[in-house]
Structure formats: structure tokens, C-alpha cells
Amino acid sequence: MNVPMVNIRAQYDEIKEELWKEWEKVFDSMHLMLGPNMQAFEKEFASFCGASYGAAVDSGTGALLLALKALGIGPDDEVITVSYTFFATPESVLLAGALPVMVDIDEPSYTMDPDKVEAYIRANCVTEGKHLRDKRTGKILKALLPVHLYGLPCDMERLGKIAKENNLLILEDCAQAHGAKFQGKTVGSIGDASAFSFYFSKNLSALGEGGIVLSTDERGTEEAKRRRMHGQTGRYTHQCLGYNARLDELQAVVLRLKLRKLEGWNRKRQEIASLYTTLLEGTPLTLPQNLSGRESVFHLYVVRGPRRDQLADHLKALGPDSLPPSTRPGQPRLQRGVPPGLRKSGQGDSHASHVPPHEGRGSALYGRGYPKLLRPLRRGRCSGKTLKKEGPILRIGPSPLLTL
């Protein structure tokens, strides 16, 4: 049985009857941009996350860029983020004119390591008035940009303390963490601002592209709204430079309908991830850990093993899709912001793989297929070669639309 990493059809089938009714209303009005559904979704999603304000935009990358601009980050600034993330995270910092400085990850969580942030600040920054200046780059350290990766929140308590002590802003990259919680608080409402993606593979996805900026600051949110429409404050009145970055009304309808089901879909992902863990215990793989105070929504189920590529081939032969990740430090455009010694990010790149935990049928551990899948793992073998305890990451998708 084929188990795709992403199963868009399963979610669509759950909403399609009501979706087409709502789309008909949009087509009747032909209010295709900045319409009532987009405005309603901004309020509904902000409320879901516990934030005060939202600005719906065209993509997760657009959300990151507009959030950075709304926070006042520009050419004289630098932003500490992580090396183990999708390219859009540091790319958005560069597009804002600032410099991304990448620190290593905490190995159990694959998220920003607070110790590495503190160490970088101690080694490279000096206090100038209310701000920190980086001796290495000459820029002002303005913000932290942690990434809640694979559905698991960062250690926001320690990062928040670091930010407060050093007068730094926090922009949360929540592209893979819709509904995840840190110490009972939903991500996206913890920092000064947050950015979400609604790319079709996400826990909450559009039928195409979408994103949103959330904030507790109304002025910052209004700034993001201006910039998503060429800096426009009135018809043909442009207060600042901006972009064409609006969320269209058709995608807003999709997101409103899916948002009503998101908590249930996330619970299903968590159930499937728990099943993965139960069935994979005792194998040579390093499995996701339950970290205190952090509730994952398992955008992906990530395992580590020394023969990642052989394991991926083995899974593919049985049906489940998987995906090896790739880290960012090696990208030519990012070299200036990369300090030496990003060891854990490199290990994750060569040892990790991702398996689908989505909520539809086809999950890698679902039904009759899983004993056959697990047999070689329990023997410590894959493709005829012994697996060791540590190794590369493999991402397995556990969305509520997946079955293994």
C-alpha cells in the first residue's frame, strides 16, 4: 500500500461539500481579495492561538518577511536563528536586509539550543546603550528567530529569559507547529510576533499557498497589513514600500473550514505518533522524545539511524514515503552568518529521516502492514545491513490522515 508523505485528498474529502457551497458565495460576490472570509479567518486563527491580532498573507515566507519588517528589523541588524531549518527562515532575514546568524540545535528536540544562543552572545556581542552589537559583524543583534520544528515547540521559557535580559525581540517561526503548546500556551502567542505557513503539506493547509502574521501588538499587525498590499494606506496612497502578499478569499474559505477540524486532526496525529513509538520501541532507531512542557502536533515523525538512506529505501519498497532533511549552513548565500562548529545540525542532516504521520489512511504503522515493516527493524537490520543506535534522521509523516 502506498503511503504518501502528504495526503491532501483526505482532508479535502472531509470539507468538500461545505467548501463548494462557500466558494459559490464567493463567486457570486466576486469579492476575491481582502474579503469577509479572510478578515474572519484572521480573527479566528488569532483566537485559536491565543494571539490578539492577525494579518493573513500569501505564504509562510511572506509572513516571516512581513513580521520582520513590522518588528523594525532592517539592514543595520542581525537575527539569531537556527542552522537546521528550511531555507525560507534565513532567507526572509536576508530579504529584510538583515543578517541571519545561525546557531546549533538542541539534539533531543532539533530546535534552537538556548545554551548556544547564550554562548554566541557572550563570545561575540558587546553592550551599546540598550542594544547588543556583534563585534564579528558590526551589526546590532535585534531578535531571536526560533523554529518550532516538526511540530515540537522550542524551549520558549529559556529563550524568553535570554531575550528579556538582552533586550531582544522574539519572532516565532511556526510553519510546522499549528496548535503545538509550550507549558500549556499555544505557539504563535508567546513571542513578540509569529509567522505561520499554510502550504499544502502543513497541519493546517490551504489548497495552494497561504500564511499569517500573529502579534499581540495592533500597530505591528497593521504594519504587516500595509506592507502586504504595497504599503497602501488608502486607494493609491502608499506610505511605505511593500509587496503583493495578500491571501485570496478562496484560500481563506478553505482555511476557515479546516481550522474547525484542526484540533481533532492534531489529536489523530498524536495518536498515530504514539503508535509509531510503541511499535518501534526496541529497534535500533532513535525515536522522538517526550519533553516536559512541550506538546508536539507531529507535523512529521522523525527517527534517527546510521543507515538512513537504506531505511528510506526499505520503507519505500513497502509503501510508506519518507524524506531525508537537509540543513542550511552549506547554502552559498548563507556563509557569512554561519559560525564554525554546527555539529548537531550536520548530524541531523546526514542521519535523520521523516515519515508521514498524517490523519488519513495509509499511515506507515496502520493495519496489517506494520508487522512486515517492523520485522527487519526489530532484528536490527535494514537492506541486509546492521543498524546502530545513533545515526541520520528520517522523517515519517504522522498526520491524522496517514496510516502505516
Coordinates of C-alpha atoms in Angstrom, one line a residue:
M1 CA 0.0 0.0 0.0
N2 CA 1.4 3.4 -1.0
V3 CA 1.6 5.9 1.9
P4 CA 2.3 9.4 0.6
M5 CA 4.2 11.9 2.8
V6 CA 1.2 14.3 2.2
N7 CA -2.4 13.3 1.7
I8 CA -4.3 16.4 0.6
R9 CA -7.2 14.4 -0.8
A10 CA -8.3 13.0 2.6
Q11 CA -8.7 16.5 4.2
Y12 CA -10.4 17.8 1.1
D13 CA -12.9 14.9 1.1
E14 CA -13.9 15.9 4.7
I15 CA -14.8 19.5 3.7
K16 CA -15.6 19.5 0.0
E17 CA -19.4 19.6 0.3
E18 CA -19.4 22.7 2.5
L19 CA -16.4 24.1 0.7
W20 CA -18.1 24.3 -2.7
K21 CA -21.2 25.9 -1.1
E22 CA -19.0 28.6 0.4
W23 CA -17.0 29.0 -2.8
E24 CA -20.2 29.6 -4.7
K25 CA -21.0 32.5 -2.4
V26 CA -17.5 34.0 -3.1
F27 CA -18.1 33.6 -6.9
D28 CA -21.5 35.2 -6.6
S29 CA -20.0 38.2 -4.9
M30 CA -16.7 38.2 -6.8
H31 CA -15.0 39.7 -3.7
L32 CA -11.8 37.8 -4.3
M33 CA -9.3 39.7 -2.2
L34 CA -9.3 41.2 1.3
G35 CA -12.9 39.9 1.7
P36 CA -15.0 38.9 4.6
N37 CA -13.7 35.3 4.8
M38 CA -10.1 36.5 5.0
Q39 CA -11.0 39.0 7.7
A40 CA -12.9 36.4 9.7
F41 CA -10.0 33.9 9.4
E42 CA -7.6 36.4 10.8
K43 CA -9.7 36.8 13.9
E44 CA -10.4 33.0 14.2
F45 CA -6.9 31.8 13.8
A46 CA -5.5 34.5 16.2
S47 CA -8.1 33.4 18.7
F48 CA -7.2 29.7 18.2
C49 CA -3.5 30.6 19.0
G50 CA -4.3 32.9 21.9
A51 CA -2.9 36.0 20.0
S52 CA -4.6 39.3 19.7
Y53 CA -4.2 40.2 16.0
G54 CA -3.6 38.6 12.7
A55 CA -2.6 39.6 9.2
A56 CA -3.3 37.0 6.6
V57 CA -0.7 36.9 3.8
D58 CA 0.3 34.9 0.7
S59 CA 2.7 32.4 2.2
G60 CA 4.8 31.4 5.2
T61 CA 7.8 33.1 3.7
G62 CA 5.8 36.3 3.2
A63 CA 4.6 36.0 6.8
L64 CA 8.3 35.8 8.1
L65 CA 9.4 38.8 5.9
L66 CA 6.4 41.0 6.8
A67 CA 6.8 40.1 10.5
L68 CA 10.4 41.1 10.4
K69 CA 9.6 44.4 8.7
A70 CA 6.8 45.0 11.2
L71 CA 9.3 44.5 14.1
G72 CA 11.5 47.1 12.6
I73 CA 14.3 44.8 11.5
G74 CA 16.5 46.0 8.7
P75 CA 20.0 46.5 7.2
D76 CA 21.7 47.5 10.4
D77 CA 20.5 44.5 12.3
E78 CA 21.2 40.8 12.7
V79 CA 18.9 38.0 13.8
I80 CA 19.9 34.8 15.6
T81 CA 18.2 31.7 14.1
V82 CA 19.0 28.0 13.7
S83 CA 21.0 26.2 11.1
Y84 CA 18.6 23.3 11.0
T85 CA 15.6 24.7 9.2
F86 CA 14.1 25.3 5.8
F87 CA 15.8 27.9 3.7
A88 CA 12.9 30.4 4.0
T89 CA 13.9 31.1 7.6
P90 CA 17.3 32.7 7.0
E91 CA 16.2 33.8 3.5
S92 CA 13.5 36.0 5.0
V93 CA 16.1 37.7 7.2
L94 CA 18.2 38.4 4.2
L95 CA 15.2 39.8 2.3
A96 CA 14.5 42.1 5.1
G97 CA 18.1 43.4 4.7
A98 CA 19.4 42.0 7.9
L99 CA 22.0 39.3 8.6
P100 CA 21.0 35.8 9.8
V101 CA 23.4 34.3 12.4
M102 CA 22.8 30.6 12.8
V103 CA 23.4 28.7 16.0
D104 CA 23.2 24.9 16.5
I105 CA 20.3 22.9 17.7
D106 CA 19.4 21.0 20.9
E107 CA 19.8 17.4 19.8
P108 CA 16.7 15.8 21.5
S109 CA 14.3 18.4 20.1
Y110 CA 16.1 19.6 16.9
T111 CA 15.2 23.1 17.9
M112 CA 17.2 26.2 18.9
D113 CA 19.7 25.4 21.8
P114 CA 19.5 28.2 24.4
D115 CA 23.0 27.4 25.6
K116 CA 24.3 28.1 22.1
V117 CA 22.5 31.4 21.9
E118 CA 24.0 32.5 25.3
A119 CA 27.4 31.3 24.2
Y120 CA 27.2 33.2 21.0
I121 CA 26.2 36.4 22.7
R122 CA 28.9 36.1 25.4
A123 CA 31.6 35.4 22.8
N124 CA 30.7 38.0 20.1
C125 CA 28.5 40.8 21.5
V126 CA 29.1 44.0 23.5
T127 CA 26.5 46.3 25.0
E128 CA 25.9 49.6 23.4
G129 CA 23.2 51.6 25.2
K130 CA 20.1 49.4 25.2
H131 CA 21.3 47.1 22.5
L132 CA 24.0 44.5 21.7
R133 CA 26.5 45.0 18.9
D134 CA 28.1 42.0 17.3
K135 CA 31.9 42.5 17.2
R136 CA 32.2 40.0 14.4
T137 CA 29.7 41.7 12.0
G138 CA 29.4 45.2 13.3
K139 CA 25.6 44.8 13.3
I140 CA 23.0 45.3 16.1
L141 CA 21.6 42.0 17.4
K142 CA 17.9 42.7 17.3
A143 CA 16.0 39.5 17.6
L144 CA 15.8 35.7 18.0
L145 CA 14.0 33.6 15.4
P146 CA 13.4 30.2 16.9
V147 CA 11.8 27.5 14.7
H148 CA 9.2 25.1 16.2
L149 CA 10.4 22.2 14.1
Y150 CA 8.4 19.1 13.1
G151 CA 5.5 20.2 15.3
L152 CA 7.6 20.5 18.5
P153 CA 7.9 23.8 20.4
C154 CA 11.3 25.3 21.3
D155 CA 12.3 25.9 24.9
M156 CA 10.5 29.3 24.9
E157 CA 11.0 29.8 28.7
R158 CA 14.7 29.9 28.4
L159 CA 14.7 31.8 25.1
G160 CA 12.3 34.3 26.6
K161 CA 14.6 34.9 29.5
I162 CA 17.6 35.4 27.2
A163 CA 15.6 37.8 25.1
K164 CA 14.5 39.8 28.2
E165 CA 18.0 40.0 29.6
N166 CA 19.4 41.3 26.3
N167 CA 16.6 43.5 25.0
L168 CA 15.9 41.2 22.1
L169 CA 12.6 40.6 20.2
I170 CA 11.3 37.1 19.5
L171 CA 9.7 36.1 16.2
E172 CA 8.4 32.5 16.3
D173 CA 8.6 30.5 13.1
C174 CA 5.5 28.3 13.5
A175 CA 5.3 27.0 10.0
Q176 CA 5.2 23.3 11.2
A177 CA 3.5 23.8 14.6
H178 CA -0.1 24.8 14.2
G179 CA -1.7 24.1 17.6
A180 CA 1.5 23.0 19.4
K181 CA 1.8 24.1 23.0
F182 CA 4.6 25.1 25.4
Q183 CA 3.7 24.9 29.0
G184 CA 0.0 25.0 28.1
K185 CA 0.4 28.1 25.8
T186 CA -0.2 27.8 22.1
V187 CA 2.8 28.6 20.0
G188 CA 2.4 31.8 18.0
S189 CA 1.3 33.7 21.1
I190 CA 4.5 33.5 23.1
G191 CA 6.9 35.8 21.3
D192 CA 6.5 39.4 20.1
A193 CA 5.2 38.1 16.8
S194 CA 4.9 34.8 14.9
A195 CA 4.7 33.6 11.3
F196 CA 2.7 30.6 10.1
S197 CA 2.6 28.8 6.7
F198 CA -0.4 27.2 5.2
Y199 CA 1.5 25.4 2.4
F200 CA -0.4 22.3 1.3
S201 CA 1.7 19.9 3.4
K202 CA 1.1 21.7 6.8
N203 CA -1.1 20.5 9.6
L204 CA -3.4 23.4 8.6
S205 CA -3.1 23.8 4.9
A206 CA -4.6 25.8 2.1
L207 CA -5.3 24.2 -1.3
G208 CA -2.3 26.0 -2.5
E209 CA -0.4 28.7 -0.5
G210 CA -1.1 31.0 2.4
G211 CA 0.4 32.4 5.6
I212 CA -0.4 34.7 8.6
V213 CA 1.4 37.0 10.9
L214 CA 0.2 37.0 14.5
S215 CA 1.0 39.6 17.2
T216 CA -0.1 41.0 20.5
D217 CA 0.7 44.4 19.1
E218 CA -2.0 46.1 17.0
R219 CA 0.4 48.6 15.4
G220 CA 2.8 45.9 14.3
T221 CA -0.1 43.9 12.7
E222 CA -1.4 47.0 10.9
E223 CA 2.2 47.5 9.6
A224 CA 2.1 43.9 8.2
K225 CA -1.3 44.6 6.6
R226 CA 0.0 47.8 4.9
R227 CA 3.1 46.0 3.6
R228 CA 1.1 43.0 2.2
M229 CA -0.5 45.5 -0.2
H230 CA 2.4 47.6 -1.5
G231 CA 2.4 49.8 1.7
Q232 CA -1.0 51.1 0.8
T233 CA -3.0 53.0 3.4
G234 CA -5.7 54.2 1.1
R235 CA -6.6 53.8 -2.5
Y236 CA -3.4 54.6 -4.4
T237 CA -1.8 56.1 -1.3
H238 CA 1.4 54.3 -0.4
Q239 CA 3.0 55.1 2.9
C240 CA 6.0 52.7 2.6
L241 CA 7.4 50.0 0.3
G242 CA 5.6 46.7 0.5
Y243 CA 4.8 43.7 -1.5
N244 CA 1.9 41.9 -3.3
A245 CA 1.3 39.4 -0.5
R246 CA -2.4 39.0 0.1
L247 CA -4.3 35.8 1.0
D248 CA -7.1 35.4 -1.5
E249 CA -10.7 34.7 -0.5
L250 CA -10.9 31.2 -1.9
Q251 CA -8.0 30.0 0.3
A252 CA -9.5 31.8 3.3
V253 CA -12.6 29.7 2.9
V254 CA -10.5 26.5 2.9
L255 CA -8.6 27.6 6.0
R256 CA -11.7 28.6 7.9
L257 CA -13.3 25.2 7.3
K258 CA -10.1 23.2 8.1
L259 CA -9.4 25.3 11.2
R260 CA -12.6 23.9 12.8
K261 CA -11.2 20.4 12.4
L262 CA -7.6 21.1 13.3
E263 CA -7.7 20.1 16.9
G264 CA -9.2 16.7 16.0
W265 CA -6.7 16.2 13.2
N266 CA -3.8 17.1 15.6
R267 CA -5.1 14.6 18.2
K268 CA -5.1 11.9 15.5
R269 CA -1.5 12.7 14.6
Q270 CA -0.6 12.4 18.2
E271 CA -2.3 9.0 18.4
I272 CA -0.5 7.8 15.3
A273 CA 2.8 9.1 16.6
S274 CA 2.2 7.2 19.9
L275 CA 1.5 4.1 17.9
Y276 CA 4.7 4.6 15.9
T277 CA 6.7 4.9 19.1
T278 CA 5.1 1.8 20.7
L279 CA 5.7 -0.4 17.7
L280 CA 9.3 0.9 17.1
E281 CA 10.5 0.6 20.7
G282 CA 13.3 -1.9 20.9
T283 CA 14.5 -1.2 17.4
P284 CA 17.9 0.4 16.8
L285 CA 16.3 3.7 15.9
T286 CA 16.4 6.9 18.0
L287 CA 12.7 8.0 18.4
P288 CA 11.1 11.3 19.2
Q289 CA 11.3 12.1 22.9
N290 CA 8.5 13.4 25.2
L291 CA 10.0 16.6 26.5
S292 CA 8.5 18.2 29.6
G293 CA 6.1 21.1 29.0
R294 CA 6.2 20.6 25.2
E295 CA 3.2 19.2 23.3
S296 CA 4.0 18.3 19.8
V297 CA 1.5 18.2 17.0
F298 CA 3.8 15.9 14.9
H299 CA 3.9 17.6 11.6
L300 CA 6.5 14.9 11.0
Y301 CA 7.6 11.9 12.9
V302 CA 11.4 11.9 12.9
V303 CA 13.7 9.0 13.6
R304 CA 17.5 8.6 13.6
G305 CA 19.6 5.7 12.5
P306 CA 23.1 5.1 11.0
R307 CA 21.8 3.8 7.7
R308 CA 19.1 6.3 6.9
D309 CA 19.1 6.0 3.2
Q310 CA 18.8 2.2 3.3
L311 CA 15.9 2.6 5.8
A312 CA 14.2 5.0 3.4
D313 CA 14.6 2.6 0.5
H314 CA 13.2 -0.2 2.7
L315 CA 10.1 1.8 3.7
K316 CA 9.6 2.9 0.1
A317 CA 9.6 -0.7 -1.1
L318 CA 6.8 -1.5 1.5
G319 CA 4.8 1.6 0.7
P320 CA 5.4 4.4 3.2
D321 CA 7.1 7.5 1.9
S322 CA 9.9 9.2 3.9
L323 CA 12.1 12.2 3.4
P324 CA 15.7 12.9 4.5
P325 CA 16.1 16.5 5.7
S326 CA 18.8 19.0 4.6
T327 CA 20.4 21.7 6.7
R328 CA 21.0 25.3 5.7
P329 CA 24.6 26.2 6.6
G330 CA 26.1 24.8 3.4
Q331 CA 24.0 27.1 1.2
P332 CA 26.4 29.5 -0.6
R333 CA 24.3 32.6 0.2
L334 CA 24.4 32.0 3.9
Q335 CA 28.1 31.5 4.6
R336 CA 28.6 34.9 6.2
G337 CA 26.2 34.1 9.0
V338 CA 27.5 30.7 9.9
P339 CA 29.8 30.4 12.9
P340 CA 32.0 27.3 13.0
G341 CA 31.1 24.0 14.7
L342 CA 27.4 23.4 13.8
R343 CA 27.9 19.7 14.5
K344 CA 24.5 18.7 15.6
S345 CA 22.8 20.3 12.5
G346 CA 25.2 18.4 10.3
Q347 CA 24.5 15.1 12.1
G348 CA 20.8 15.7 11.7
D349 CA 21.3 16.3 8.0
S350 CA 23.1 13.0 7.5
H351 CA 21.3 10.8 10.0
A352 CA 17.6 12.0 10.0
S353 CA 14.6 10.9 8.1
H354 CA 11.0 11.9 8.2
V355 CA 8.0 9.6 8.0
P356 CA 4.3 10.7 7.4
P357 CA 2.0 10.8 10.5
H358 CA -0.9 12.4 8.8
E359 CA -4.5 11.7 9.7
G360 CA -5.7 9.7 6.7
R361 CA -5.5 6.1 5.9
G362 CA -2.1 4.9 4.8
S363 CA -0.1 5.6 7.9
A364 CA 3.1 3.5 7.9
L365 CA 2.0 1.6 11.0
Y366 CA -1.6 1.1 10.2
G367 CA -3.4 -2.2 10.0
R368 CA -2.0 -5.4 8.6
G369 CA 1.1 -3.9 7.0
Y370 CA 3.1 -2.9 10.1
P371 CA 4.5 -6.3 11.2
K372 CA 6.2 -6.7 7.8
L373 CA 7.6 -3.2 8.1
L374 CA 8.9 -3.7 11.6
R375 CA 10.4 -7.2 11.2
P376 CA 13.8 -6.1 9.8
L377 CA 13.9 -3.2 12.2
R378 CA 13.5 -5.4 15.3
R379 CA 16.3 -7.6 14.0
G380 CA 18.4 -4.5 13.8
R381 CA 18.8 -4.9 10.0
C382 CA 17.8 -2.9 7.0
S383 CA 18.7 -3.8 3.5
G384 CA 20.7 -6.6 4.9
K385 CA 23.0 -4.3 7.0
T386 CA 23.0 -3.9 10.8
L387 CA 21.7 -0.6 12.2
K388 CA 23.5 1.2 15.0
K389 CA 21.9 3.2 17.8
E390 CA 22.7 6.7 16.5
G391 CA 22.6 8.0 13.0
P392 CA 20.8 10.1 10.4
I393 CA 17.3 11.4 10.6
L394 CA 14.4 10.0 8.7
R395 CA 11.1 12.0 8.6
I396 CA 7.9 9.9 8.7
G397 CA 4.7 11.8 8.4
P398 CA 2.1 11.2 11.2
S399 CA -0.7 13.5 10.2
P400 CA -4.2 12.4 11.1
L401 CA -4.7 11.4 7.5
L402 CA -1.9 8.8 7.5
T403 CA -1.7 5.1 8.2
L404 CA 1.4 3.0 8.2

